[in-house]
CSV table of N, CA and C in Angstrom, one decimal:
chain,number,residue,atom,x,y,z
M,1,MET,N,147.0,-71.1,74.1
M,1,MET,CA,148.0,-70.4,74.8
M,1,MET,C,147.6,-68.9,75.1
M,2,ASP,N,146.7,-68.4,74.3
M,2,ASP,CA,146.3,-67.0,74.6
M,2,ASP,C,145.6,-66.9,75.9
M,3,GLU,N,144.9,-68.0,76.2
M,3,GLU,CA,144.2,-67.9,77.5
M,3,GLU,C,145.1,-67.9,78.7
M,4,GLN,N,146.2,-68.6,78.6
M,4,GLN,CA,147.2,-68.7,79.7
M,4,GLN,C,148.0,-67.4,79.7
M,5,SER,N,148.1,-66.8,78.6
M,5,SER,CA,148.9,-65.6,78.6
M,5,SER,C,148.2,-64.4,79.2
M,6,THR,N,146.9,-64.4,79.2
M,6,THR,CA,146.1,-63.4,79.8
M,6,THR,C,146.2,-63.4,81.3
M,7,LYS,N,146.6,-62.4,81.8
M,7,LYS,CA,146.9,-62.4,83.3
M,7,LYS,C,145.6,-61.9,84.0
M,8,ARG,N,145.4,-62.5,85.1
M,8,ARG,CA,144.3,-62.1,85.9
M,8,ARG,C,144.6,-60.8,86.6
M,9,THR,N,143.6,-59.9,86.6
M,9,THR,CA,143.9,-58.6,87.3
M,9,THR,C,143.8,-58.8,88.8
M,10,ARG,N,144.7,-58.3,89.4
M,10,ARG,CA,144.8,-58.4,90.9
M,10,ARG,C,144.0,-57.2,91.5
M,11,ARG,N,143.3,-57.6,92.6
M,11,ARG,CA,142.5,-56.6,93.3
M,11,ARG,C,143.3,-56.1,94.4
M,12,THR,N,143.0,-54.8,94.8
M,12,THR,CA,143.8,-54.2,95.9
M,12,THR,C,143.1,-54.7,97.2
M,13,PRO,N,143.8,-54.6,98.3
M,13,PRO,CA,143.3,-55.0,99.6
M,13,PRO,C,142.0,-54.1,99.9
M,14,GLN,N,142.0,-52.9,99.5
M,14,GLN,CA,140.8,-52.1,99.7
M,14,GLN,C,139.6,-52.6,99.0
M,15,GLN,N,139.8,-53.1,97.7
M,15,GLN,CA,138.7,-53.6,97.0
M,15,GLN,C,138.2,-54.9,97.6
M,16,MET,N,139.1,-55.8,98.1
M,16,MET,CA,138.7,-57.0,98.8
M,16,MET,C,137.9,-56.7,100.1
M,17,ALA,N,138.4,-55.7,100.8
M,17,ALA,CA,137.7,-55.3,102.0
M,17,ALA,C,136.3,-54.7,101.7
M,18,GLY,N,136.2,-54.0,100.6
M,18,GLY,CA,134.9,-53.5,100.2
M,18,GLY,C,133.9,-54.6,99.9
M,19,ASP,N,134.4,-55.6,99.2
M,19,ASP,CA,133.6,-56.8,98.9
M,19,ASP,C,133.1,-57.5,100.1
M,20,ILE,N,134.0,-57.6,101.1
M,20,ILE,CA,133.7,-58.3,102.3
M,20,ILE,C,132.6,-57.4,103.1
M,21,ASP,N,132.8,-56.1,103.1
M,21,ASP,CA,131.8,-55.2,103.7
M,21,ASP,C,130.4,-55.4,103.1
M,22,GLY,N,130.4,-55.5,101.7
M,22,GLY,CA,129.1,-55.8,101.0
M,22,GLY,C,128.5,-57.1,101.5
M,23,LYS,N,129.3,-58.1,101.6
M,23,LYS,CA,128.8,-59.4,102.1
M,23,LYS,C,128.2,-59.3,103.6
M,24,ILE,N,129.0,-58.5,104.4
M,24,ILE,CA,128.6,-58.3,105.8
M,24,ILE,C,127.3,-57.6,105.8
M,25,GLN,N,127.1,-56.6,105.0
M,25,GLN,CA,125.9,-55.8,105.0
M,25,GLN,C,124.7,-56.7,104.5
M,26,LYS,N,124.9,-57.5,103.5
M,26,LYS,CA,123.8,-58.4,103.1
M,26,LYS,C,123.4,-59.4,104.2
M,27,LEU,N,124.4,-59.9,104.9
M,27,LEU,CA,124.1,-60.9,106.0
M,27,LEU,C,123.4,-60.1,107.1
M,28,ASN,N,123.8,-58.9,107.4
M,28,ASN,CA,123.1,-58.1,108.4
M,28,ASN,C,121.6,-57.9,108.0
M,29,GLN,N,121.4,-57.6,106.7
M,29,GLN,CA,120.0,-57.5,106.2
M,29,GLN,C,119.2,-58.8,106.4
M,30,ASP,N,119.9,-59.9,106.1
M,30,ASP,CA,119.3,-61.2,106.3
M,30,ASP,C,118.9,-61.4,107.8
M,31,LEU,N,119.8,-61.0,108.7
M,31,LEU,CA,119.5,-61.1,110.1
M,31,LEU,C,118.3,-60.2,110.5
M,32,ASP,N,118.3,-59.0,110.0
M,32,ASP,CA,117.1,-58.1,110.3
M,32,ASP,C,115.8,-58.8,109.8
M,33,SER,N,115.8,-59.3,108.6
M,33,SER,CA,114.6,-59.9,108.1
M,33,SER,C,114.2,-61.1,109.0
M,34,LEU,N,115.2,-61.9,109.4
M,34,LEU,CA,114.9,-63.0,110.3
M,34,LEU,C,114.3,-62.6,111.6
M,35,ALA,N,114.9,-61.5,112.1
M,35,ALA,CA,114.4,-60.9,113.4
M,35,ALA,C,112.9,-60.4,113.2
M,36,GLU,N,112.6,-59.9,112.1
M,36,GLU,CA,111.2,-59.4,111.8
M,36,GLU,C,110.3,-60.7,111.7
M,37,LYS,N,110.7,-61.7,111.1
M,37,LYS,CA,109.9,-62.9,111.0
M,37,LYS,C,109.8,-63.5,112.4
M,38,ARG,N,110.8,-63.5,113.2
M,38,ARG,CA,110.8,-64.1,114.5
M,38,ARG,C,109.8,-63.3,115.4
M,39,ALA,N,109.8,-61.9,115.2
M,39,ALA,CA,108.9,-61.1,116.0
M,39,ALA,C,107.5,-61.3,115.6
M,40,ALA,N,107.2,-61.5,114.3
M,40,ALA,CA,105.9,-61.8,113.8
M,40,ALA,C,105.4,-63.2,114.3
M,41,ALA,N,106.3,-64.1,114.3
M,41,ALA,CA,105.9,-65.5,114.8
M,41,ALA,C,105.7,-65.4,116.3
M,42,ASN,N,106.5,-64.7,117.0
M,42,ASN,CA,106.4,-64.6,118.4
M,42,ASN,C,105.1,-63.9,118.8
M,43,GLU,N,104.7,-62.9,118.0
M,43,GLU,CA,103.5,-62.2,118.3
M,43,GLU,C,102.3,-63.1,118.1
M,44,GLU,N,102.4,-63.9,117.0
M,44,GLU,CA,101.3,-64.9,116.8
M,44,GLU,C,101.2,-65.9,117.9
M,45,PHE,N,102.3,-66.4,118.3
M,45,PHE,CA,102.3,-67.4,119.4
M,45,PHE,C,101.8,-66.7,120.7
M,46,ASP,N,102.2,-65.5,120.9
M,46,ASP,CA,101.7,-64.8,122.1
M,46,ASP,C,100.2,-64.6,122.1
M,47,LYS,N,99.6,-64.3,120.9
M,47,LYS,CA,98.2,-64.2,120.8
M,47,LYS,C,97.5,-65.6,121.1
M,48,LYS,N,98.1,-66.6,120.6
M,48,LYS,CA,97.6,-68.0,120.8
M,48,LYS,C,97.7,-68.3,122.3
M,49,ALA,N,98.8,-68.0,122.9
M,49,ALA,CA,99.0,-68.3,124.4
M,49,ALA,C,98.0,-67.5,125.2
M,50,ALA,N,97.8,-66.3,124.8
M,50,ALA,CA,96.8,-65.4,125.6
M,50,ALA,C,95.4,-66.0,125.5
M,51,ALA,N,95.0,-66.5,124.3
M,51,ALA,CA,93.7,-67.1,124.1
M,51,ALA,C,93.6,-68.3,124.9
M,52,VAL,N,94.6,-69.2,125.0
M,52,VAL,CA,94.6,-70.4,125.8
M,52,VAL,C,94.5,-70.0,127.3
M,53,LYS,N,95.2,-69.0,127.7
M,53,LYS,CA,95.2,-68.6,129.1
M,53,LYS,C,93.8,-68.1,129.5
M,54,GLU,N,93.1,-67.4,128.5
M,54,GLU,CA,91.8,-66.9,128.8
M,54,GLU,C,90.8,-68.1,128.9
M,55,LYS,N,90.9,-69.1,128.1
M,55,LYS,CA,90.1,-70.2,128.2
M,55,LYS,C,90.3,-71.0,129.5
M,56,ILE,N,91.5,-71.0,129.9
M,56,ILE,CA,91.9,-71.7,131.2
M,56,ILE,C,91.2,-70.9,132.4
M,57,ALA,N,91.2,-69.6,132.3
M,57,ALA,CA,90.6,-68.8,133.4
M,57,ALA,C,89.1,-69.0,133.4
M,58,VAL,N,88.5,-69.1,132.2
M,58,VAL,CA,87.0,-69.3,132.2
M,58,VAL,C,86.7,-70.7,132.8
M,59,LEU,N,87.5,-71.7,132.4
M,59,LEU,CA,87.3,-73.1,133.0
M,59,LEU,C,87.5,-73.1,134.5
M,60,GLU,N,88.5,-72.4,134.9
M,60,GLU,CA,88.8,-72.4,136.4
M,60,GLU,C,87.6,-71.7,137.1
M,61,GLN,N,87.1,-70.7,136.5
M,61,GLN,CA,85.9,-70.0,137.2
M,61,GLN,C,84.7,-70.9,137.2
M,62,LYS,N,84.5,-71.7,136.1
M,62,LYS,CA,83.4,-72.7,136.1
M,62,LYS,C,83.6,-73.7,137.2
M,63,LYS,N,84.8,-74.2,137.3
M,63,LYS,CA,85.2,-75.2,138.3
M,63,LYS,C,84.9,-74.7,139.7
M,64,LYS,N,85.3,-73.4,139.9
M,64,LYS,CA,85.1,-72.8,141.2
M,64,LYS,C,83.6,-72.7,141.5
M,65,ASP,N,82.8,-72.3,140.5
M,65,ASP,CA,81.4,-72.2,140.7
M,65,ASP,C,80.7,-73.5,141.0
M,66,ILE,N,81.2,-74.5,140.3
M,66,ILE,CA,80.7,-75.9,140.5
M,66,ILE,C,81.0,-76.4,141.9
M,67,LEU,N,82.2,-76.1,142.4
M,67,LEU,CA,82.6,-76.7,143.7
M,67,LEU,C,82.2,-75.8,144.9
M,68,ALA,N,81.8,-74.6,144.6
M,68,ALA,CA,81.3,-73.7,145.7
M,68,ALA,C,80.0,-74.2,146.2
M,69,PRO,N,79.8,-74.2,147.6
M,69,PRO,CA,78.5,-74.7,148.1
M,69,PRO,C,77.4,-73.7,147.8
M,70,LYS,N,76.3,-74.2,147.4
M,70,LYS,CA,75.2,-73.4,147.0
M,70,LYS,C,74.5,-73.0,148.3
M,71,PRO,N,73.9,-71.8,148.3
M,71,PRO,CA,73.2,-71.4,149.5
M,71,PRO,C,72.0,-72.2,149.7
M,72,PRO,N,71.7,-72.5,150.9
M,72,PRO,CA,70.5,-73.4,151.2
M,72,PRO,C,69.2,-72.7,150.7
M,73,ARG,N,68.3,-73.5,150.1
M,73,ARG,CA,67.1,-72.9,149.7
M,73,ARG,C,66.1,-72.8,150.8
M,74,LYS,N,65.3,-71.8,150.8
M,74,LYS,CA,64.3,-71.7,151.8
M,74,LYS,C,63.2,-72.8,151.6
M,75,PRO,N,62.8,-73.5,152.7
M,75,PRO,CA,61.8,-74.5,152.5
M,75,PRO,C,60.5,-73.9,152.0
M,76,ARG,N,59.8,-74.6,151.2
M,76,ARG,CA,58.5,-74.1,150.7
M,76,ARG,C,57.5,-74.3,151.8
M,77,LYS,N,56.6,-73.3,151.8
M,77,LYS,CA,55.6,-73.3,152.9
M,77,LYS,C,54.2,-73.4,152.2
M,78,THR,N,53.3,-74.2,152.8
M,78,THR,CA,52.0,-74.2,152.2
M,78,THR,C,51.2,-73.0,152.7
M,79,LYS,N,50.1,-72.8,152.1
M,79,LYS,CA,49.2,-71.7,152.4
M,79,LYS,C,48.8,-71.7,153.9
M,80,LYS,N,48.5,-72.9,154.4
M,80,LYS,CA,48.1,-73.1,155.8
M,80,LYS,C,49.3,-72.7,156.7
M,81,GLN,N,50.5,-73.1,156.3
M,81,GLN,CA,51.7,-72.7,157.2
M,81,GLN,C,51.9,-71.2,157.2
M,82,LYS,N,51.7,-70.6,156.0
M,82,LYS,CA,51.9,-69.1,156.0
M,82,LYS,C,50.9,-68.4,156.8
M,83,ILE,N,49.6,-68.9,156.8
M,83,ILE,CA,48.6,-68.2,157.6
M,83,ILE,C,48.9,-68.4,159.1
M,84,GLN,N,49.3,-69.6,159.5
M,84,GLN,CA,49.7,-69.9,160.9
M,84,GLN,C,50.8,-69.0,161.3
M,85,GLU,N,51.8,-68.8,160.4
M,85,GLU,CA,52.9,-67.9,160.8
M,85,GLU,C,52.5,-66.5,161.0
M,86,LEU,N,51.6,-66.0,160.1
M,86,LEU,CA,51.1,-64.7,160.3
M,86,LEU,C,50.3,-64.5,161.6
M,87,ILE,N,49.5,-65.5,161.9
M,87,ILE,CA,48.8,-65.4,163.2
M,87,ILE,C,49.7,-65.4,164.4
M,88,LYS,N,50.8,-66.2,164.3
M,88,LYS,CA,51.8,-66.3,165.4
M,88,LYS,C,52.4,-64.9,165.6
M,89,ARG,N,52.8,-64.3,164.4
M,89,ARG,CA,53.4,-63.0,164.5
M,89,ARG,C,52.5,-61.9,165.1
M,90,ALA,N,51.2,-62.0,164.7
M,90,ALA,CA,50.2,-61.1,165.2
M,90,ALA,C,50.0,-61.3,166.7
M,91,SER,N,50.0,-62.5,167.2
M,91,SER,CA,49.8,-62.8,168.6
M,91,SER,C,51.1,-62.4,169.4
M,92,LYS,N,52.3,-62.5,168.8
M,92,LYS,CA,53.5,-62.1,169.5
M,92,LYS,C,53.5,-60.6,169.6
M,93,SER,N,52.9,-59.9,168.7
M,93,SER,CA,52.9,-58.4,168.8
M,93,SER,C,51.9,-57.9,169.8
M,94,GLY,N,51.1,-58.8,170.4
M,94,GLY,CA,50.3,-58.4,171.4
M,94,GLY,C,48.8,-58.4,171.1
M,95,LEU,N,48.4,-58.9,169.9
M,95,LEU,CA,47.0,-58.9,169.6
M,95,LEU,C,46.3,-60.1,170.1
M,96,LYS,N,45.1,-60.0,170.5
M,96,LYS,CA,44.3,-61.1,171.0
M,96,LYS,C,43.6,-61.7,169.7
M,97,PRO,N,43.2,-62.9,169.9
M,97,PRO,CA,42.5,-63.5,168.7
M,97,PRO,C,41.3,-62.8,168.3
M,98,GLU,N,40.5,-62.1,169.2
M,98,GLU,CA,39.4,-61.3,168.8
M,98,GLU,C,39.8,-60.1,168.0
M,99,GLU,N,40.9,-59.5,168.4
M,99,GLU,CA,41.4,-58.3,167.7
M,99,GLU,C,41.9,-58.7,166.3
M,100,ILE,N,42.5,-59.9,166.2
M,100,ILE,CA,42.9,-60.3,164.8
M,100,ILE,C,41.7,-60.6,163.9
M,101,ALA,N,40.7,-61.2,164.5
M,101,ALA,CA,39.5,-61.5,163.7
M,101,ALA,C,38.8,-60.2,163.3
M,102,GLN,N,38.8,-59.2,164.2
M,102,GLN,CA,38.2,-57.9,163.9
M,102,GLN,C,38.9,-57.2,162.8
M,103,ARG,N,40.2,-57.2,162.8
M,103,ARG,CA,41.0,-56.5,161.8
M,103,ARG,C,40.9,-57.2,160.5
M,104,LEU,N,40.6,-58.5,160.5
M,104,LEU,CA,40.4,-59.2,159.2
M,104,LEU,C,39.0,-59.2,158.8
M,105,ASP,N,38.1,-58.5,159.5
M,105,ASP,CA,36.7,-58.5,159.2
M,105,ASP,C,36.1,-59.8,159.1
M,106,LEU,N,36.4,-60.7,160.1
M,106,LEU,CA,35.9,-62.0,160.2
M,106,LEU,C,34.9,-62.1,161.4
M,107,GLU,N,33.8,-62.9,161.2
M,107,GLU,CA,32.9,-63.1,162.2
M,107,GLU,C,33.4,-64.2,163.1
M,108,GLN,N,33.4,-64.0,164.4
M,108,GLN,CA,33.9,-64.9,165.3
M,108,GLN,C,32.8,-65.9,165.7
M,109,PRO,N,33.0,-67.2,165.6
M,109,PRO,CA,31.9,-68.1,166.1
M,109,PRO,C,31.7,-67.9,167.6
M,110,GLU,N,30.5,-67.9,168.0
M,110,GLU,CA,30.2,-67.7,169.4
M,110,GLU,C,30.2,-69.1,170.1
M,111,ASP,N,30.9,-69.1,171.3
M,111,ASP,CA,30.9,-70.4,172.0
M,111,ASP,C,29.7,-70.5,172.9
């Protein structure tokens, strides 16, 4: 019976409001910590996304290089073709065969 006779102390409305303010403050701290965790996770995902985008850019550049037409290669010329070309250029510039032979210090066969 002693337990029942002990009366529970009543709290004032200000005390109840203070307890509620404490709970609100704790929940706001929880929200702040969640926001920090979210920011850290988002930063990590942003880094991963940036890395993937960089890889995509590299692959697109490789694809572009592969699909781009290559410049035509100059045909290879033999030594004989090179000499003939030089003689043609010399004759176009106005030199006679005798003058070309003289400049090259070659003896010309006599006909």
